[in-house]
Each structure stands twice: as C-alpha cells, then as structure tokens.
Amino acid sequence: MVVNKVQEILNQIHSKLADFILKVEITRYGRPIVHLKPEANREAIKCLLEAGENAGLVAITGVDAGSSISLLYHVRVSGKVITLKFNLPKETLGIKTISDFLPGADFHEREVADLLGVIFKDHPNPERLILPDNWPEGLYPLRKEVDEDKLARILNGRENLYTEEIGSAENRMVKIIIGPQHPALIEPEKFTLEVDGEIVRRVKPHIGYVHRGIEKAAEKRTYLQNIYLLERICGICNACHAACFCQTVEELLGLRVPPRAKYLRTVILELNRIHSHMLLLGHMGLEIGFETFFHYMWRDRETVMDIVEMLTGNRVLASYITIGGVRRDLNYEMIPKIKEGLENLRSKIPFYREVLEKDPTVKMRTRNVGVLTKENALKLCVVGPVARASGIKMDVRRDEPYAAYDEIPFNVITYDEGDTWARLMVRLEEINESINIIEYALDHLPSGPYGVRAPRVVPEGETIGRVEAPRGELFYYIKSNGTAYPERVKVRTPTFANILSFIKIAEGGGIADVPAIFASLDPCFSCMDR
Amino acid sequence: MALDLNFILRVLLFPGFSFILTLTLICDWIERKIKARMQNRIGPTYTGPAGSLQPLADVIKLLAKEDIIPIGTQAFLFRFSGLFAASIFMFALLFLPVDGASGVFSWSFEGDLILVLSLITVANFFLFLSGWASNNPYSAIGAARILTQFLGYDIPLFLLALAPAFLAGSLSLSEIASSQLIPFAALAPWAFILFMITLQAELEKDPFDIPHAETEIVGGYETEYSGRRLVFLKLAKDAQIILGAALAVELFLGGPYGPVFFGSSAAWYTIWFMLKLIAVIIVTEYMACVFARFRIDQVVAGNWRILLPLSVLSLAAALAIDCWFSCAVR
C-alpha cells in the first residue's frame, strides 16, 4: 500500500512535468529517485509539497560527480522520502532557489553553496553559512579536487578566521551578542540579537564555529572507521548516528541484521532518547531560572547513564552499534537491573508532569511563549519533538520503521499548542513511551546471534537512511563507489533542520524569552555544524 | 566630643561592623547550604567545619585577585559604586536594634524606619550605577532591569513597612520592635506575607532574580567586575539580604525580643535576633528554590497591578485594626 502511495505521487509528478523528467526509478533498495532537468526544480518541489501530508524538505545533498555536480533534493511526503536528482555541469553551476516559497530550505541551500559552490539564484539571503567570513573565494571543501591536506594547510596558515563584532548601540537598538561564549550556550555559536529595550527585533545567526568537516573526513576513512567518526558528531545522540550510518551501509550491502541485534539497537536508541530528553528538560529549568528542576532532572538522568554503562561499557559514547549488528550482547542478569532503573525513573515522571503542568511560574515562562504554528512548522521544515509539539504527527519510527520498531507498539506524542511548554511536554511524555518500548523490547528479546560479519568492501550504489534521533529525524545519504571507502556521506542532523525556526519565533519576543525558546528547540551545535 | 570607648566598641565590634560582617558571611553559608540541600546537592563542605568558612575564603580569594578596570568604563563610578552600595547597606544595618538596645547608636529617633528605607533605595541606586558605569550591553540591560524592577517594588515595600508602624504608633524601629507583645506577623499576617514577597523582589532572589539572569545577560550589572570590586558588590548583596531579613524581623517578628532564661538579656536578645533572621532567610531561600524566574514585564505588571493595590489595602486594614484596638483598649 505504501509503495502504491509513492507510485501514485510519482505518477502525479510524471503527468505534470513530463517534459522535464529524464527518468523515474525505484532503486534496488526501494528508494524512489526522479531524475529531472535543472530548470524544473521549483515546479517539481512545489508539486511534491502538494502531493501528500506533512510535506517538507529533508535535505539537499550535493555530490561531486567529476565534470558535474549532482544535486539531490530529498523531499518528505506522507512520511516517505522522494529524491529529486539534478545534474549541474560544473561550468554553469546555477539553479533557482526554492527558499522563497519554502523558507525551510534557506540553510540547506546555503550549506551546499558554501561547500560545493552551487549558486542558488535569487536566494533571499546569499551569505556564507558554515564557512568563516574570510575563507578563500572559490575553494569549495567538498569538491573532490580539494584534499584534506590542502584544507589543513589553509587552516593552519590563517589565524582568526572570524571577524570580530562587538556589541554596540545604533539609534535605539542595542546589539546583544549571544555567543560564541555565553552561559546560555554550552557550545560555541553566535547569535546577534538586535533589541529595542527588551524586545528582540532581529536575530542574525552565525553558525559554523564547530564545523569540523566530518563529511569530508568520512570520505577518507573506511566504513568501519566511519562509525566511530560519525558517532562523534554529537555526544548526546551518538547511538542514533551509528544506527543511521550502519543501517544505510547495511542497505547498500544487502545485509540482514539478526532480530536480536535489532532489539538491542532499539534498547540503546531509546536509552539515548531518555538521556537526551532529560538533559534538555533539566537544561530548560536552568534557562528559565528554575535551578531546582535542573538538579532534580540531572540527578535522575544518572540512572540512564548507569544503564548505558552497564550495557555498553561507557556512559556516553557507547559505540554499541556496528555494521551487521551490535558490538556486545546483553547479559540476562542485566535485565532486572535495567528494569529496576527504568521503574524508578517512571515513578518520577508524574512529579515532573505535575511541576510542568501546575507550577505557576513555569506556566508563565513557557505557555504561549515562542509559538510555532503548524503552518509555519511545515514551511520551516522542522522535525522531531518541535514538529510534534506543533501538531504534526511525524515520527520516522512510525513512518519508516527501522530496528525493531515495526514490532513494538508505541504512541506518537503530539501537542497542538506549538509553544515552549508543548515542546517540553512532548519530551516528557516521550520519556514515558521510551521506557515502555525498552521494557517491551527486553520482554520480547529474541535469542540468536547479536550480529553478522559484514564485508569491508561495499558495492557501488547510493541510498538514504533515516532514524528518529531524540531531536528529530536524522538523515544520512551515502554513495559508495565499490571500494572500502565511501564516495560521499551526507549527514543532515535534526538540529540543522530546526535552527531556522528559532530565528523566526524569537523575533518580536522579549530577551528573557530567548533562552527559553532556544533551549526548547534542543539545539546542539556540534551536530548542527558537523 | 569626648572619646567614648563604649561607643567605638559598639561601632567596630558588636553590634557594629565586625558582627555584621560575620553575620553576613554566616548567612551566606547558611543560604548556600540550604539551597544545596533543597536541590539535592551537598553545598560547600571543604573549608572549615561543614564548609562554613567558604564565604570567607571566597572573599579572601577575590581580594587577592588582580584589579581590572576595563577600557571605556566610567572609572569613578565603576570603582566606587560597589563600595558605596556595600557601605550604605552596612550603615543602614547599624540602626537596627540587635541586642535590645537601639542599634549601634544609643539614640534611636522617631523616623529611623524612614531613614533605613531611604538608605535601601539609595544603595539600590548605586547597584544600578555599577552596571551603568561598565561599558557592556549585558551590564546596561542588567542595570536597566534593576531600575525597572525596583520602581515596581519600592513603593509597596514602603507601604507595607508602614503597617507595623501604624500598629505600634511609632516610626522608630526600636519602638516598633519593643511594642510587639504579639508579633505583628500574627496580628496582620496578610501584611507580613506581602512584605516577604516584596522582600524577595528587593533581594533579587528567584523568582525575581531578573537583573542577573545569567542565561540571558550573563552576570547582569556585575558582568565586568572582578577581584576586589566584585567582593564589594557581593558584600553589598549579602548585606542587603541581612538588612532585608532583619527588617522583616524588626517589623513583623517582634525584633530581638524573646524569653530570657538566665544571665544577660542582651546575649539572649542577640540569639533570638539571629534565630529569627535565619528563619526569614530559610523562607526566602525556600521560595527561591521552588520557583522559576519571571520575566521583567511580568514582574512590572504584577507589581503595579497586584502588589501595589494589595499593599494599599493592607495598610488600610492595619489602620482599621489599629483603630479597633485602641477603641477596645480605651
């Protein structure tokens, strides 16, 4: 039935844009790709956005294919991803922007422009996004002719790649600079707020402070090495990165993962989710000046850390998931201990729910603050808890089940308010769901091997992978060239998709609301920049 | 004027400067410890018994730091506003009867309540100036927030402090304290509750710690301060907490007076005073722990729409009680 829906959409686009379509294919991995002429990109995307519910742009991938650059627009329609592929010859690297009718594409386009030199014509804000302001012109790091050593030479030869900007007052407006070092931000990133008294008039983001070129580095490492590299994109949701990468590579290999490994993956992914959500809820308490809430949350989070340590041997960077399965088996003696810890955690949740629902000060700081309507949420292409708090029922675990999610019952939590409070409540309720999922998985744990051996060399092909990370949909695109090294690894993290909405909802609010709104989106700069 | 040794001792030792300084540091420790226990932490443990010397260690450490005056600051104000604020708060404390006598000075005059309240206003203004003098957007906003918040709570604080004055029929702090056979907190509990809420705002404690909301504006008005200038700002804040709590004790909790079991009444009164003071501090810390921070617009709206009318009402109610009381007595 699902295939029928995709087929229906493909037929629809075929009938509308027959003149521009070069080829419509469903790859051997079951992924639909539509090859189009570059001039039809706007029409094709508009057509897809209208074709199904909750439609939005997932990512734009650029791949250096020698004489040309292939541009892949991954569009989410009714929970499935349809890829539109355009080939741009390197001499004329221009394509029309889509961010005028789909504002959520803004950062995606600018990232591709930065890293591959594609020009998006009529882009409303064609500034640099990820690369520093004085990065040499015409040097596009993700092009194949640019090797790592050259980049290292350039970076070492230059100091102070960032231009200084000091807070100043112009007319009535005071410029407040949040970051790169600021108590509200644990990681370095800069946001310039122009404030009129206490009201924020304009937000200007400067991201890229922690851009480490991981996508480039991944091309120089084997698939196995890449697991450990990609896990370090984000410490908090590391298991999700490993899971997403491994299942994409397994798809390329045609490898079937044993059921026990699937269940164990589910366990670690859900532990990851609880850990991330609790970390955020605590942090949120700090942001609205509720230190007690912060200390309580982080105390209870330790339970999860202990379970992760027991299961994987490490508290944070678990390195648990590997290609073909998981790295070590679950000992049956652990099950009662894990359940005890989770039971303890479950007993705390009603208390936190009461605090969030009843406490008058929390209410005043979070209700109706930073409202993101469903309409805007779709336009800005937000994902995960942020989207679910705006009433968009979107969850990769349900839409495109991976690991063992097709066998485990769970609810997708949505709230309609779209405010900061709803974003917190979604996360709190998801902790509860995650506990249920883990308990179900432990009760129904299949026996058998926990992994299979995977070949080192991956046959030629390209495919995508999606995982519902704690912060939303995590998206990988991998192109292999028949060797032990990937040709291209594209990572679109949920935080990158969500950060644009911050700018839109912070404008017009008070300064005091900025940290609350910001934290409620669960930003993580190390995974946003990669 | 002849050199009065007793007077000098009272100013310098007890209940003057040394006593106040010690009390400030002890209360700082108690505050930290209570807050930590409420938040499921341990708090200071290392320096001194149960970490009780930690505030002193902090002061000494900061005094030894390099003195930095950033470029572009209003040098004079930047240098001295913290010092002024701290010394004005301390000066105001000298008027509060601690051991049963009337403050440090053997004379207490009709109207010293008004003087103390005015000194609080002046000292707060110096805190505002400390932020204003540093050339930093965070400080500027922190300073503006002090002033905005302060405009809202200063008038209610005055009105609420007048309620006990009416009940006692005097504007002298020692008169008010000594005339409380029944503490005014029991006689006019609504005024006491409102006073405690206003005090929370006056002391910039959660949910009113807006002027130095670190996640929004870093350190607020004290962002640019370091070393010994910071010490004085911190001392000013700590002295302010003592002063606020002591005012609550004098006005509503019967001042230093309590049962004397044996020996010197002055010693017992001091103990009662400190116990009551600590009780007030525990209550403020408790409030600070269970609330999230308000936004500045919410505080201003709350002050003018709710707190001010309520304090006028409470003053009226105190007057009514006073009339009824005096009629009944007659």
PDB file of N, CA and C in Angstrom, chain A residues 176 198, chain B residues 127-128 131-132 136-149 204 210-213 217 219-223 296:
ATOM      1  N   ILE A 176      22.829  42.783  21.080  1.00  0.00           N
ATOM      2  CA  ILE A 176      23.269  41.860  22.125  1.00  0.00           C
ATOM      3  C   ILE A 176      23.806  40.635  21.428  1.00  0.00           C
ATOM      4  N   GLU A 198      13.538  45.731  25.686  1.00  0.00           N
ATOM      5  CA  GLU A 198      13.583  44.303  25.994  1.00  0.00           C
ATOM      6  C   GLU A 198      13.035  43.462  24.837  1.00  0.00           C
TER       7      GLU A 198
ATOM      8  N   LEU B 127      23.803  50.193  43.065  1.00  0.00           N
ATOM      9  CA  LEU B 127      23.931  48.929  42.333  1.00  0.00           C
ATOM     10  C   LEU B 127      23.599  49.156  40.860  1.00  0.00           C
ATOM     11  N   PHE B 128      22.576  49.941  40.641  1.00  0.00           N
ATOM     12  CA  PHE B 128      22.219  50.276  39.260  1.00  0.00           C
ATOM     13  C   PHE B 128      23.381  51.000  38.574  1.00  0.00           C
ATOM     14  N   GLY B 131      26.253  48.889  37.259  1.00  0.00           N
ATOM     15  CA  GLY B 131      26.046  48.294  35.946  1.00  0.00           C
ATOM     16  C   GLY B 131      26.124  49.338  34.852  1.00  0.00           C
ATOM     17  N   TRP B 132      25.589  50.513  35.156  1.00  0.00           N
ATOM     18  CA  TRP B 132      25.543  51.577  34.161  1.00  0.00           C
ATOM     19  C   TRP B 132      26.945  52.049  33.815  1.00  0.00           C
ATOM     20  N   ASN B 136      29.191  47.827  28.830  1.00  0.00           N
ATOM     21  CA  ASN B 136      28.896  46.466  28.406  1.00  0.00           C
ATOM     22  C   ASN B 136      27.390  46.339  28.229  1.00  0.00           C
ATOM     23  N   PRO B 137      26.946  45.818  27.098  1.00  0.00           N
ATOM     24  CA  PRO B 137      25.499  45.727  26.883  1.00  0.00           C
ATOM     25  C   PRO B 137      24.783  44.878  27.928  1.00  0.00           C
ATOM     26  N   TYR B 138      25.435  43.799  28.384  1.00  0.00           N
ATOM     27  CA  TYR B 138      24.778  42.960  29.395  1.00  0.00           C
ATOM     28  C   TYR B 138      24.566  43.751  30.676  1.00  0.00           C
ATOM     29  N   SER B 139      25.624  44.501  31.061  1.00  0.00           N
ATOM     30  CA  SER B 139      25.507  45.298  32.284  1.00  0.00           C
ATOM     31  C   SER B 139      24.440  46.356  32.120  1.00  0.00           C
ATOM     32  N   ALA B 140      24.405  46.971  30.934  1.00  0.00           N
ATOM     33  CA  ALA B 140      23.437  48.044  30.715  1.00  0.00           C
ATOM     34  C   ALA B 140      22.028  47.498  30.878  1.00  0.00           C
ATOM     35  N   ILE B 141      21.787  46.325  30.298  1.00  0.00           N
ATOM     36  CA  ILE B 141      20.447  45.765  30.407  1.00  0.00           C
ATOM     37  C   ILE B 141      20.167  45.326  31.834  1.00  0.00           C
ATOM     38  N   GLY B 142      21.194  44.743  32.496  1.00  0.00           N
ATOM     39  CA  GLY B 142      21.021  44.354  33.892  1.00  0.00           C
ATOM     40  C   GLY B 142      20.684  45.556  34.741  1.00  0.00           C
ATOM     41  N   ALA B 143      21.399  46.670  34.492  1.00  0.00           N
ATOM     42  CA  ALA B 143      21.168  47.884  35.275  1.00  0.00           C
ATOM     43  C   ALA B 143      19.765  48.416  35.023  1.00  0.00           C
ATOM     44  N   ALA B 144      19.378  48.422  33.746  1.00  0.00           N
ATOM     45  CA  ALA B 144      18.036  48.905  33.427  1.00  0.00           C
ATOM     46  C   ALA B 144      16.987  48.031  34.104  1.00  0.00           C
ATOM     47  N   ARG B 145      17.301  46.734  34.195  1.00  0.00           N
ATOM     48  CA  ARG B 145      16.336  45.829  34.824  1.00  0.00           C
ATOM     49  C   ARG B 145      16.227  46.089  36.323  1.00  0.00           C
ATOM     50  N   ILE B 146      17.377  46.392  36.987  1.00  0.00           N
ATOM     51  CA  ILE B 146      17.313  46.705  38.416  1.00  0.00           C
ATOM     52  C   ILE B 146      16.356  47.850  38.616  1.00  0.00           C
ATOM     53  N   LEU B 147      16.540  48.893  37.808  1.00  0.00           N
ATOM     54  CA  LEU B 147      15.764  50.108  37.997  1.00  0.00           C
ATOM     55  C   LEU B 147      14.281  49.849  37.734  1.00  0.00           C
ATOM     56  N   THR B 148      14.018  49.084  36.648  1.00  0.00           N
ATOM     57  CA  THR B 148      12.627  48.805  36.295  1.00  0.00           C
ATOM     58  C   THR B 148      11.948  48.026  37.420  1.00  0.00           C
ATOM     59  N   GLN B 149      12.640  47.017  37.883  1.00  0.00           N
ATOM     60  CA  GLN B 149      12.073  46.146  38.899  1.00  0.00           C
ATOM     61  C   GLN B 149      11.890  46.916  40.202  1.00  0.00           C
ATOM     62  N   GLU B 204      16.358  40.444  45.009  1.00  0.00           N
ATOM     63  CA  GLU B 204      16.649  39.844  43.702  1.00  0.00           C
ATOM     64  C   GLU B 204      16.861  38.346  43.797  1.00  0.00           C
ATOM     65  N   ILE B 210      15.870  38.712  38.151  1.00  0.00           N
ATOM     66  CA  ILE B 210      15.937  39.116  36.751  1.00  0.00           C
ATOM     67  C   ILE B 210      17.171  39.953  36.414  1.00  0.00           C
ATOM     68  N   PRO B 211      17.606  40.884  37.298  1.00  0.00           N
ATOM     69  CA  PRO B 211      18.748  41.723  36.915  1.00  0.00           C
ATOM     70  C   PRO B 211      20.047  40.950  36.691  1.00  0.00           C
ATOM     71  N   HIS B 212      20.155  39.725  37.214  1.00  0.00           N
ATOM     72  CA  HIS B 212      21.371  38.988  36.872  1.00  0.00           C
ATOM     73  C   HIS B 212      21.030  37.586  36.370  1.00  0.00           C
ATOM     74  N   ALA B 213      20.000  37.524  35.534  1.00  0.00           N
ATOM     75  CA  ALA B 213      19.613  36.250  34.938  1.00  0.00           C
ATOM     76  C   ALA B 213      20.729  35.788  34.014  1.00  0.00           C
ATOM     77  N   ILE B 217      21.600  37.466  30.322  1.00  0.00           N
ATOM     78  CA  ILE B 217      22.511  38.603  30.230  1.00  0.00           C
ATOM     79  C   ILE B 217      23.776  38.357  31.055  1.00  0.00           C
ATOM     80  N   GLY B 219      26.227  38.099  33.636  1.00  0.00           N
ATOM     81  CA  GLY B 219      26.219  38.457  35.064  1.00  0.00           C
ATOM     82  C   GLY B 219      25.371  39.668  35.355  1.00  0.00           C
ATOM     83  N   GLY B 220      24.637  40.173  34.356  1.00  0.00           N
ATOM     84  CA  GLY B 220      23.867  41.390  34.589  1.00  0.00           C
ATOM     85  C   GLY B 220      24.789  42.549  34.894  1.00  0.00           C
ATOM     86  N   TYR B 221      24.426  43.348  35.908  1.00  0.00           N
ATOM     87  CA  TYR B 221      25.212  44.556  36.180  1.00  0.00           C
ATOM     88  C   TYR B 221      26.620  44.250  36.661  1.00  0.00           C
ATOM     89  N   GLU B 222      26.872  43.035  37.156  1.00  0.00           N
ATOM     90  CA  GLU B 222      28.221  42.768  37.673  1.00  0.00           C
ATOM     91  C   GLU B 222      29.103  42.052  36.658  1.00  0.00           C
ATOM     92  N   THR B 223      28.686  42.002  35.402  1.00  0.00           N
ATOM     93  CA  THR B 223      29.435  41.250  34.394  1.00  0.00           C
ATOM     94  C   THR B 223      30.906  41.650  34.314  1.00  0.00           C
ATOM     95  N   ILE B 296      10.729  40.194  33.070  1.00  0.00           N
ATOM     96  CA  ILE B 296      10.665  41.539  33.624  1.00  0.00           C
ATOM     97  C   ILE B 296       9.284  42.172  33.427  1.00  0.00           C
TER      98      ILE B 296
END
